[in-house]
mmCIF file of C-alpha atoms in Angstrom:
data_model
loop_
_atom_site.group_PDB
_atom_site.id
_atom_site.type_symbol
_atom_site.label_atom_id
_atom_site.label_comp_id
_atom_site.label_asym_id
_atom_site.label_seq_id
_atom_site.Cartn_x
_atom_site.Cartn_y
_atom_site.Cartn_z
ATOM 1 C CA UNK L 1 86.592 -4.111 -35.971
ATOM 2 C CA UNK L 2 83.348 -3.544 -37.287
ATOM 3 C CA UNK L 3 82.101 -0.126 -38.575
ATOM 4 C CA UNK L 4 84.041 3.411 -39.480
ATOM 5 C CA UNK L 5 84.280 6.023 -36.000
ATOM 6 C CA UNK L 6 83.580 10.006 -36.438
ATOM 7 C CA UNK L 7 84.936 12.344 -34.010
ATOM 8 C CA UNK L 8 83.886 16.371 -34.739
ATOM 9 C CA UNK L 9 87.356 16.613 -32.848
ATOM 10 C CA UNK L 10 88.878 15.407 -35.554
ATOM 11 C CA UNK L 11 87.618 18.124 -38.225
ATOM 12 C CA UNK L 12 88.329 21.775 -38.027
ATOM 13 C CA UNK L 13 85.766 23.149 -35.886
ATOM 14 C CA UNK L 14 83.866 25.526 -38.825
ATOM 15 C CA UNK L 15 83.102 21.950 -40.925
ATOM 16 C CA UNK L 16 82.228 19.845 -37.747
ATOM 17 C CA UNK L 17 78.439 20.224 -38.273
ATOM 18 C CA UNK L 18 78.739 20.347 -41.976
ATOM 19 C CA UNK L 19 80.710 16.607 -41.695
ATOM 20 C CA UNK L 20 77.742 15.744 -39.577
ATOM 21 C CA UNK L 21 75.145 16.329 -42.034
ATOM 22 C CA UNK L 22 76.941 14.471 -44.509
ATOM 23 C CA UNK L 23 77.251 11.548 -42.436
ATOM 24 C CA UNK L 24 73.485 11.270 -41.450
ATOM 25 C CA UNK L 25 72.473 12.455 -44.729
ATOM 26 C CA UNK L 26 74.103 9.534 -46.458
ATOM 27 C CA UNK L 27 70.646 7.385 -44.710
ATOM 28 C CA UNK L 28 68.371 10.268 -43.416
ATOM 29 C CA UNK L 29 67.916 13.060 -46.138
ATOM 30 C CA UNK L 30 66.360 15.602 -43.846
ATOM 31 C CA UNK L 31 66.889 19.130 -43.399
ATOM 32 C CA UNK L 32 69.773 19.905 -39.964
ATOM 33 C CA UNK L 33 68.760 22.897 -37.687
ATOM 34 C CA UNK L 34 71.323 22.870 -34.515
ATOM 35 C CA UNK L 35 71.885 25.786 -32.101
ATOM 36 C CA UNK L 36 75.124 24.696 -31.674
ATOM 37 C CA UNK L 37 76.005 24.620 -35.158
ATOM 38 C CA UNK L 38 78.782 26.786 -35.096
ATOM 39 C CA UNK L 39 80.611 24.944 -31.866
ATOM 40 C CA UNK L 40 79.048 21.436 -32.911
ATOM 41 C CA UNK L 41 79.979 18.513 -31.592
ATOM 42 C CA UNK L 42 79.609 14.665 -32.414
ATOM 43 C CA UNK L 43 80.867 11.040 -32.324
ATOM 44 C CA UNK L 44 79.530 8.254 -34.190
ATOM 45 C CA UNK L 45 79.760 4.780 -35.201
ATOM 46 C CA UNK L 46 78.774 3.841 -38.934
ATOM 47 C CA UNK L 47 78.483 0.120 -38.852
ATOM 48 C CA UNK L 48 77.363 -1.491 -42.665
ATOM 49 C CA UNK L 49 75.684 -4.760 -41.733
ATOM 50 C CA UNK L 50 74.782 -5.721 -45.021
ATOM 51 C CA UNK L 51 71.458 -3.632 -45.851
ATOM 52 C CA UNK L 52 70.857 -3.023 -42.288
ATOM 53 C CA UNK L 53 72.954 0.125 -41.484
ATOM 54 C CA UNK L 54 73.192 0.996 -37.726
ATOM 55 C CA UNK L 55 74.882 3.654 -35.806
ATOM 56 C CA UNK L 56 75.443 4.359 -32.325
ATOM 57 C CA UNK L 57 76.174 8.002 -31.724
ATOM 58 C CA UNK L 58 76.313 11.194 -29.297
ATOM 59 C CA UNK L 59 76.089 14.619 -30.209
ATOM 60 C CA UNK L 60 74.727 17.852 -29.480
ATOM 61 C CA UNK L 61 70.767 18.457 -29.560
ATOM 62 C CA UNK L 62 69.843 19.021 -33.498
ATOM 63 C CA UNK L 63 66.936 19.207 -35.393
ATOM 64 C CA UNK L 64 66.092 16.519 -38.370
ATOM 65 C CA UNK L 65 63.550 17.350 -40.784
ATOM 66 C CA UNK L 66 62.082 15.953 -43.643
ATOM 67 C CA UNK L 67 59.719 17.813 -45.921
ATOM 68 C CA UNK L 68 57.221 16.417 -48.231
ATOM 69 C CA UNK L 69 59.466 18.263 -50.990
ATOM 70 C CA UNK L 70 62.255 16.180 -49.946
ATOM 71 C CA UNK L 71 59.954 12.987 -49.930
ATOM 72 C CA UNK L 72 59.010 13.693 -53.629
ATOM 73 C CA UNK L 73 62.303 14.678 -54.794
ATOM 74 C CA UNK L 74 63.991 11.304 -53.590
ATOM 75 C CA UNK L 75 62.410 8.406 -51.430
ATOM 76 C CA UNK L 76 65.478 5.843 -50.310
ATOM 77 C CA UNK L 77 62.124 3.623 -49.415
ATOM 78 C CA UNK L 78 64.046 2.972 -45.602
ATOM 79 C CA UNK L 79 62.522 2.348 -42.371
ATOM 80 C CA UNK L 80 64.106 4.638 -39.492
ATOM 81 C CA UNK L 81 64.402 3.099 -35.666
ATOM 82 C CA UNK L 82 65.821 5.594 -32.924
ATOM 83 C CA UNK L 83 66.650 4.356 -29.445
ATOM 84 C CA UNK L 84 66.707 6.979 -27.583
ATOM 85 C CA UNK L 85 69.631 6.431 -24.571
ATOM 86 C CA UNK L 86 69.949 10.031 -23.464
ATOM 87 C CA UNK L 87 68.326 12.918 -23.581
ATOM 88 C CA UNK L 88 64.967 14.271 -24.796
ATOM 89 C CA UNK L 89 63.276 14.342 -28.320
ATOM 90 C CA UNK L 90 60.003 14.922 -30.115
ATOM 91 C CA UNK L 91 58.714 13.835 -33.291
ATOM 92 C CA UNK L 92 56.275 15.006 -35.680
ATOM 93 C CA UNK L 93 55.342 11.723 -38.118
ATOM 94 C CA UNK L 94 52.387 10.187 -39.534
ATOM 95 C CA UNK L 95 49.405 12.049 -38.035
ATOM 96 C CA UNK L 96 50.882 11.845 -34.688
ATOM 97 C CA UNK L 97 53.273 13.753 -32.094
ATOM 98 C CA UNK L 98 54.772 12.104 -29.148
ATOM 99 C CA UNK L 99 58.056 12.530 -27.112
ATOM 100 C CA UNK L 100 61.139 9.711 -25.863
ATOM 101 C CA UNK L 101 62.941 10.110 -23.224
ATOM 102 C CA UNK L 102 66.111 7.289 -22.665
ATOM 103 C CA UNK L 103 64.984 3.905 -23.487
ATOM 104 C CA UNK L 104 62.121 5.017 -25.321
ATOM 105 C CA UNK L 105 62.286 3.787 -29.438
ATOM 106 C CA UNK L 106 60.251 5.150 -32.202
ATOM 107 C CA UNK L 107 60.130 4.105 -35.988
ATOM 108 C CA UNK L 108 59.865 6.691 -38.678
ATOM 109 C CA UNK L 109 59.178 6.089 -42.577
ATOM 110 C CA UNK L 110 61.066 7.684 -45.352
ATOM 111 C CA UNK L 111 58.293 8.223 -47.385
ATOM 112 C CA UNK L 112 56.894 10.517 -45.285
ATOM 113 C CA UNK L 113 57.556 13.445 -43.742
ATOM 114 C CA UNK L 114 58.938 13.820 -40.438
ATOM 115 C CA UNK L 115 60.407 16.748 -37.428
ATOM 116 C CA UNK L 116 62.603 15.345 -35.369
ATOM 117 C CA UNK L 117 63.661 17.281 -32.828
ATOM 118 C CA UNK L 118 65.054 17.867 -29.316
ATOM 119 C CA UNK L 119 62.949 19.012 -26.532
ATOM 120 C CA UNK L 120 65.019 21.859 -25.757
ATOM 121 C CA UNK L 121 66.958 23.036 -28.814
ATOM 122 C CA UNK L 122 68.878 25.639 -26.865
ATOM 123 C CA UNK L 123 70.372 23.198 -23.938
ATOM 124 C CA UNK L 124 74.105 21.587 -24.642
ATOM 125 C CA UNK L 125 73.239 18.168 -22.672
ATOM 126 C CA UNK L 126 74.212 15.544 -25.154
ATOM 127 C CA UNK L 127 71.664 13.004 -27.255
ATOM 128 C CA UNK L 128 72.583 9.910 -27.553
ATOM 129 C CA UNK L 129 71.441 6.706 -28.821
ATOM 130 C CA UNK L 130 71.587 3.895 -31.583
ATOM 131 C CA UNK L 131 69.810 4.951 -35.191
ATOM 132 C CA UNK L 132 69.002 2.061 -37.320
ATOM 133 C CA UNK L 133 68.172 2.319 -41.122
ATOM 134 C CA UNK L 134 67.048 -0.758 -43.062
ATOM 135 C CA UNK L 135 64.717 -1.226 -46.553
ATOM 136 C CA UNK L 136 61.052 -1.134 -45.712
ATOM 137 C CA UNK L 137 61.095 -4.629 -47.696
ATOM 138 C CA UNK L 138 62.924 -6.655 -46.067
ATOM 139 C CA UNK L 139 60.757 -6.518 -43.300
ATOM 140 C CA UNK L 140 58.208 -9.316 -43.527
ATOM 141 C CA UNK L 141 54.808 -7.640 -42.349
ATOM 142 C CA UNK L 142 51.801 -5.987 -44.139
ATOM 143 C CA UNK L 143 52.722 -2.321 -44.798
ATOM 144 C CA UNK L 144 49.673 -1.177 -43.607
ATOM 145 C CA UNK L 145 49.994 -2.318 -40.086
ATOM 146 C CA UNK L 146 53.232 -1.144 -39.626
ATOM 147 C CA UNK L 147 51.774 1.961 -40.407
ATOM 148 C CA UNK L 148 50.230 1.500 -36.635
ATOM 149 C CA UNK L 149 53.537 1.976 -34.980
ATOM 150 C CA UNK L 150 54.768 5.533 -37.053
ATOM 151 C CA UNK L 151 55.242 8.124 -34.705
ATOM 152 C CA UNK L 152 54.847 7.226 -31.788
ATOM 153 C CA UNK L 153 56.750 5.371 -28.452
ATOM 154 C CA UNK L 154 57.414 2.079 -28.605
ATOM 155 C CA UNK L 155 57.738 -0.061 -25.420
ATOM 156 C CA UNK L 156 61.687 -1.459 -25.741
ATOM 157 C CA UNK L 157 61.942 -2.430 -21.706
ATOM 158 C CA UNK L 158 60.529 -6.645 -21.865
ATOM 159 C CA UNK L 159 60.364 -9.049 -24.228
ATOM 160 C CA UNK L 160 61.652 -8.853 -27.665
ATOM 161 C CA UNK L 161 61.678 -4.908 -27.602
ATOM 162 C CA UNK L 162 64.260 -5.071 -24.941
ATOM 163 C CA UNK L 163 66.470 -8.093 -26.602
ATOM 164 C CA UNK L 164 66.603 -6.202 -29.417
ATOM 165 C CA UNK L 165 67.211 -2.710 -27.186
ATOM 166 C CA UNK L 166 70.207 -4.739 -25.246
ATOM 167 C CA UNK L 167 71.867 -6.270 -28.883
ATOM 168 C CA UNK L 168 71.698 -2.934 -30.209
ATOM 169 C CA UNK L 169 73.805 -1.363 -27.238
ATOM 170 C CA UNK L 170 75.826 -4.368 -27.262
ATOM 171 C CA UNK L 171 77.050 -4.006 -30.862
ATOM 172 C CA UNK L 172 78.398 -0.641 -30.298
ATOM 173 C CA UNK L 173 80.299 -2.048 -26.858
ATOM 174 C CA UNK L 174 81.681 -5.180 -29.245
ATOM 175 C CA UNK L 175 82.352 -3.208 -32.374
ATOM 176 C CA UNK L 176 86.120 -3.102 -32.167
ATOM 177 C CA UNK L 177 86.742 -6.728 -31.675
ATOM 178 C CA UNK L 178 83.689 -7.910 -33.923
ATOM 179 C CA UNK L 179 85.621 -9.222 -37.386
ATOM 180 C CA UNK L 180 83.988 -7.748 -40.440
ATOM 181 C CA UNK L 181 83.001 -10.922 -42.069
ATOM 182 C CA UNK L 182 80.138 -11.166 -39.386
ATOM 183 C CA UNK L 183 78.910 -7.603 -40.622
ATOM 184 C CA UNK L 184 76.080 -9.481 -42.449
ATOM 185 C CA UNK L 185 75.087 -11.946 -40.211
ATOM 186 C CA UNK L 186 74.464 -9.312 -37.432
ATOM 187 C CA UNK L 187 72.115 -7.496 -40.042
ATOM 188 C CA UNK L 188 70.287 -10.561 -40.347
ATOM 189 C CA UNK L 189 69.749 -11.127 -36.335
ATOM 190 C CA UNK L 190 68.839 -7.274 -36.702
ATOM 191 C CA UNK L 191 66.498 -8.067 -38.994
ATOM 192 C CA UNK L 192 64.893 -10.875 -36.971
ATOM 193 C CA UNK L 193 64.689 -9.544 -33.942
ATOM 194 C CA UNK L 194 63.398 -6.504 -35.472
ATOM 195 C CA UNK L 195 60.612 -8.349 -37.307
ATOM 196 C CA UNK L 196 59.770 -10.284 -34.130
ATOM 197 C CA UNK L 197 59.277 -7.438 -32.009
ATOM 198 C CA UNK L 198 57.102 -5.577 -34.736
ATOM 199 C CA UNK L 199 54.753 -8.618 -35.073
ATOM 200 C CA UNK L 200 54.960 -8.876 -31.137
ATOM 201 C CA UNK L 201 53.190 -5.352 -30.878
ATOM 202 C CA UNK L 202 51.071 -6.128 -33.842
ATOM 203 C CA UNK L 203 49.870 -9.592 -32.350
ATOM 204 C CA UNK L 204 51.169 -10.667 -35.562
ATOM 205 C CA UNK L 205 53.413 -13.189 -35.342
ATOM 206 C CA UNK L 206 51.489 -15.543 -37.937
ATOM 207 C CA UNK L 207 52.797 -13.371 -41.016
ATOM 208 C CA UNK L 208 56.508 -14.364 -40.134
ATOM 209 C CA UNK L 209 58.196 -16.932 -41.477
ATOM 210 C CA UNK L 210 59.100 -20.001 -39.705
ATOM 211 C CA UNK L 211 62.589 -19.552 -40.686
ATOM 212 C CA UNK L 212 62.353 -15.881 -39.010
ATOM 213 C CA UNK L 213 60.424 -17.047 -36.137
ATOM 214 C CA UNK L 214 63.144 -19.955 -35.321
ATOM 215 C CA UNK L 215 65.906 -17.430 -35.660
ATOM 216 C CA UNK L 216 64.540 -14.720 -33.234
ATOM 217 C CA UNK L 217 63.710 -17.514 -30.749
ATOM 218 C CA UNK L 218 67.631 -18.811 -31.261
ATOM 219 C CA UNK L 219 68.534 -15.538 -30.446
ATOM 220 C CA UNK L 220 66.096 -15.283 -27.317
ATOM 221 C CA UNK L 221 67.513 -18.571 -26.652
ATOM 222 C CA UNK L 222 71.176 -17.277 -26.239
ATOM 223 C CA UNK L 223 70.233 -14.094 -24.475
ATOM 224 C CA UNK L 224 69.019 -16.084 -21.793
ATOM 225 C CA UNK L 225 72.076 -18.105 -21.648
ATOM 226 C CA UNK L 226 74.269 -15.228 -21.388
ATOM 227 C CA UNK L 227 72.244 -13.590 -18.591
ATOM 228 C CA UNK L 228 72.365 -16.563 -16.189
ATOM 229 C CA UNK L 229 75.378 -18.398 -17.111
ATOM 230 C CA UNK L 230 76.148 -17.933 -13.020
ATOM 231 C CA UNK L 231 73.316 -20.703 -12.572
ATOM 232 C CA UNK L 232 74.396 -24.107 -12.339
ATOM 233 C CA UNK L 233 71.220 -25.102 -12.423
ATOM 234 C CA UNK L 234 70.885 -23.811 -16.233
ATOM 235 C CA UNK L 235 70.347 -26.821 -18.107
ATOM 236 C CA UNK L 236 68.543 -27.207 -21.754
ATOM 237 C CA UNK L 237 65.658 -28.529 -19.612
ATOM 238 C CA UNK L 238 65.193 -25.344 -17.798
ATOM 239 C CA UNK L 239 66.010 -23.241 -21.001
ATOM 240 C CA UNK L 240 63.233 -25.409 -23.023
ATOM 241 C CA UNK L 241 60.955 -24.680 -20.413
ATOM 242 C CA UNK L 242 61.304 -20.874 -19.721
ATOM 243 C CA UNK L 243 60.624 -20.523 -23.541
ATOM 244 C CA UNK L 244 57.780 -22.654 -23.367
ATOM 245 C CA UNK L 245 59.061 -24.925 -26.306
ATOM 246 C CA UNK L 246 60.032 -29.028 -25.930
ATOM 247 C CA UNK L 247 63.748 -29.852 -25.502
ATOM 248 C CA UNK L 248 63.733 -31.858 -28.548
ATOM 249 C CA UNK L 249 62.469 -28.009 -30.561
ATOM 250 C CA UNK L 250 65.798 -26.301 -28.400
ATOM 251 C CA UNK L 251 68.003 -28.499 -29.543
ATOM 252 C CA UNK L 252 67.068 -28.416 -33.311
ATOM 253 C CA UNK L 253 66.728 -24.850 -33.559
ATOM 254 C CA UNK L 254 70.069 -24.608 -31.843
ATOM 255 C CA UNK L 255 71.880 -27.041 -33.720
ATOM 256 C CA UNK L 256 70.963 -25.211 -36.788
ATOM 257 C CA UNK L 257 71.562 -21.881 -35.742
ATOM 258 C CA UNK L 258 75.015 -22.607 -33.781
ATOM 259 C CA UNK L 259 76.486 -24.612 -36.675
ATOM 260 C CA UNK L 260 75.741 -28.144 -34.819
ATOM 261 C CA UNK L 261 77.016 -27.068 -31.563
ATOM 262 C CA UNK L 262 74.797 -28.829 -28.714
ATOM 263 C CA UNK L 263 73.103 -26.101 -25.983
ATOM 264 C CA UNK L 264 75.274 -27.717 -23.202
ATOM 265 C CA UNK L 265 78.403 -27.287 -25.443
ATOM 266 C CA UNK L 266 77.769 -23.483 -25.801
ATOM 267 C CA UNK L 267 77.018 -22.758 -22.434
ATOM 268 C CA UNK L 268 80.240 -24.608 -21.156
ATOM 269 C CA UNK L 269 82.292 -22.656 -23.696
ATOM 270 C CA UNK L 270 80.655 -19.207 -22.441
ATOM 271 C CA UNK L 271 81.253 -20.356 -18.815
ATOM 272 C CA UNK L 272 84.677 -21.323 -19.776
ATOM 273 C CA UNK L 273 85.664 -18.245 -21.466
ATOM 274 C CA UNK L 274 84.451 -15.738 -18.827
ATOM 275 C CA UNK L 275 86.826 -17.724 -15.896
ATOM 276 C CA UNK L 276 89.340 -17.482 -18.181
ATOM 277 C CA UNK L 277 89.159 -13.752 -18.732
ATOM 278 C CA UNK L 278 88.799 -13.442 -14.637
ATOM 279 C CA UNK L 279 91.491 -15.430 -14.024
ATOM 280 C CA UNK L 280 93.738 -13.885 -16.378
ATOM 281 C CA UNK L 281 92.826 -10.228 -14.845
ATOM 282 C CA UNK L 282 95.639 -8.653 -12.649
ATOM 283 C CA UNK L 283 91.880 -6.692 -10.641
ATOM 284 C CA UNK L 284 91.037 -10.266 -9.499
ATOM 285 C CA UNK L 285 94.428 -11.788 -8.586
ATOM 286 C CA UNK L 286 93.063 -12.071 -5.139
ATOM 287 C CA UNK L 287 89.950 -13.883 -5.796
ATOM 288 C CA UNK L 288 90.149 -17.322 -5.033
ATOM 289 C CA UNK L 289 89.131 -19.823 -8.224
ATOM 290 C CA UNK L 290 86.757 -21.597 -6.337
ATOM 291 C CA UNK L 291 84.826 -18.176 -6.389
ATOM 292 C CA UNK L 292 85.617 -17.575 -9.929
ATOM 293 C CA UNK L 293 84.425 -20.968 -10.739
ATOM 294 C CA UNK L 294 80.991 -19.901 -9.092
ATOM 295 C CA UNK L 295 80.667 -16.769 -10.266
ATOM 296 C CA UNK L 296 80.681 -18.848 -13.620
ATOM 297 C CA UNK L 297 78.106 -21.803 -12.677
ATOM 298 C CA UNK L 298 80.699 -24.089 -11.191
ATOM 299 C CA UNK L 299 79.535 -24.726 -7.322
ATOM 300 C CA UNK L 300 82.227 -27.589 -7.301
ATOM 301 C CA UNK L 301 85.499 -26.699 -7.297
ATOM 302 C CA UNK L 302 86.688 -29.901 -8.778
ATOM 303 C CA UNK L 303 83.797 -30.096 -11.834
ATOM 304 C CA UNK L 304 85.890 -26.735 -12.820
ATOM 305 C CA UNK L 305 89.319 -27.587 -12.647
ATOM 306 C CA UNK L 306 88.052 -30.909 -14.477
ATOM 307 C CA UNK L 307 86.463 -28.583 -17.619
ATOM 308 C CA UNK L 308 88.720 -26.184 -17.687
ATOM 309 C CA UNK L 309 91.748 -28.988 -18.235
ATOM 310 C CA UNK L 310 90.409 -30.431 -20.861
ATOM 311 C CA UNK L 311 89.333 -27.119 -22.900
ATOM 312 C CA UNK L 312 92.550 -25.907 -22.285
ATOM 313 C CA UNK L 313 95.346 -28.189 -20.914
ATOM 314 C CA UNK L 314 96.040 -26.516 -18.179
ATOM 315 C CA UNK L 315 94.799 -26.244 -15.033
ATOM 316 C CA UNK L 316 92.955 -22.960 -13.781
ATOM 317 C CA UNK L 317 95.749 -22.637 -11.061
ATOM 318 C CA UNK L 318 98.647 -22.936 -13.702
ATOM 319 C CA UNK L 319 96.690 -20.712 -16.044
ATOM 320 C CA UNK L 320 96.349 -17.724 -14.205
ATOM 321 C CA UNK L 321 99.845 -18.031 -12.927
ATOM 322 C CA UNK L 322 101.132 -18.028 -16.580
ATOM 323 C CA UNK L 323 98.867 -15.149 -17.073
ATOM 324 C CA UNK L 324 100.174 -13.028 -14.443
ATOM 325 C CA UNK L 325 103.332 -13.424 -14.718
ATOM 326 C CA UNK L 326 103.997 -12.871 -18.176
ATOM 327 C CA UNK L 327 106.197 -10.064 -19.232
ATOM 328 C CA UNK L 328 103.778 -7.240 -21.041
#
């Protein structure tokens, strides 16, 4: 498991807004203003992904602000991102004033001030979304023309803003069976797909390095895979060519980024490891494996059974019998 959980439910409900603040505070140093303070409620995911610090969370509408007082008196130096997934907010920051509504993002700056609030204070209909917090330098663009995206909405629905909108909500669905060890590596795709995005708005891809360019695009890569693995006609020509790169560029970038595991090897394990799952789930006793094998890019019958021997020694038939019948 990756990350520490908060529950308010868990704290005495006089200290369950005063927790809260504590916990944001430890990234956001803002002022809290909640009409709900006194009956507060909150649940939140702290995940520590090496400098990158991200966390998922629900709660009821409150009020973040950061004075210029505050900015003099301590500057972390952080860059905030907010996907907003439910709800309604507003924010005050760098000259400008917009508002978000669910799938809407918006990037704040630490060394300035900010008023982040909800759009109506006074209703109890839970905000949620996925807060990110990372150090302004690790981000490899000019300063000044990230200055350009302060304040206001930032398109997260195509391209790399929604990769990086879909990882986000799929760390927080992963979390508890994520191992901790990979806690920095996930910073680092954060970071990447992060920078990538930025210089996507900025038309700036130039100022990234190749080494962050080739990891984003691994990362696009692999998206893709996951989202049509039901295809059997998803080869590592047809990947290759719906990025627009040669096949002899997808396979080095992959081999570097999966560890020297070939593009056809990966998707075979995916496919491999999502009939498994369906086959071993009681929901699905009923389906016959020739659909399962289609639902995971295997048209034949036979090309399944064939794979799925020889990853696991078994064949799907014997498998899910063995699954099923198992004592609990």
């Amino acid at each position: 498991m990756i990350g520490t959980v908060f529950r308010s439910d868990d704290v005495p409900a006089a200290d369950r807004f005063d927790h809260w603040r504590e916990l944001v505070g430890l990234t956001r140093s803002s002022d809290f203003i909640s009409a709900h303070a006194a009956d507060f409620w909150a649940e939140c995911r702290r995940m520590e992904l090496g400098p990158v610090t991200v966390w998922p969370s629900s709660s009821l509408p409150t009020r973040y602000r950061r004075s210029p007082k505050m900015v003099r008196q301590s500057d972390p130096e952080l860059f905030h991102l907010t996907l907003l997934l439910d709800g309604g907010l507003a924010l005050d920051h760098a000259g400008r004033t917009d508002t978000f509504g669910p799938r809407d993002l918006h990037l704040a700056d630490s060394s300035r001030p900010y008023d982040l609030r909800p759009v109506d204070d006074r209703d109890r209909g839970v905000v949620k979304g996925v807060a990110v917090d990372f150090p302004k330098v690790l981000l490899p663009l000019p300063p000044d023309r990230i200055r350009e995206l302060l304040g206001r909405g930032l398109p997260g629905r195509e391209g790399a803003g929604a990769l990086l909108t879909d990882f986000l909500v799929g760390l927080d669905r992963q979390a508890e069976s994520l191992e901790p060890s990979l806690a920095p590596r996930l910073g680092t795709v954060v970071l990447d797909l992060l920078s990538a995005w930025f210089a996507q708005l900025l038309d700036a891809e130039a100022a990234l390095s190749q080494e962050t360019r080739q990891r984003a695009l691994a990362q696009r890569v692999r998206a893709f895979i996951l989202q049509n693995l039901h295809d059997p006609e998803l080869t590592p020509s047809a990947i290759a060519e719906a990025h627009h790169i040669s096949l002899s560029y997808l396979h080095r970038i992959f081999s570097q980024e999966a560890r020297g595991e070939t593009v056809a090897a990966w998707i075979r394990s995916r496919r491999l490891a999502g009939a498994r799952r369906d086959l071993a789930d009681s929901a699905l006793r009923g389906t016959p494996i020739h659909a399962v094998a289609a639902r995971w890019g295997y048209p034949r019958a036979s090309d399944f059974t064939r794979a799925f021997r020889a990853a696991h020694g078994t064949s799907p038939s014997e498998f899910r019998l063995q699954a099923l019948t198992a004592p609990e």
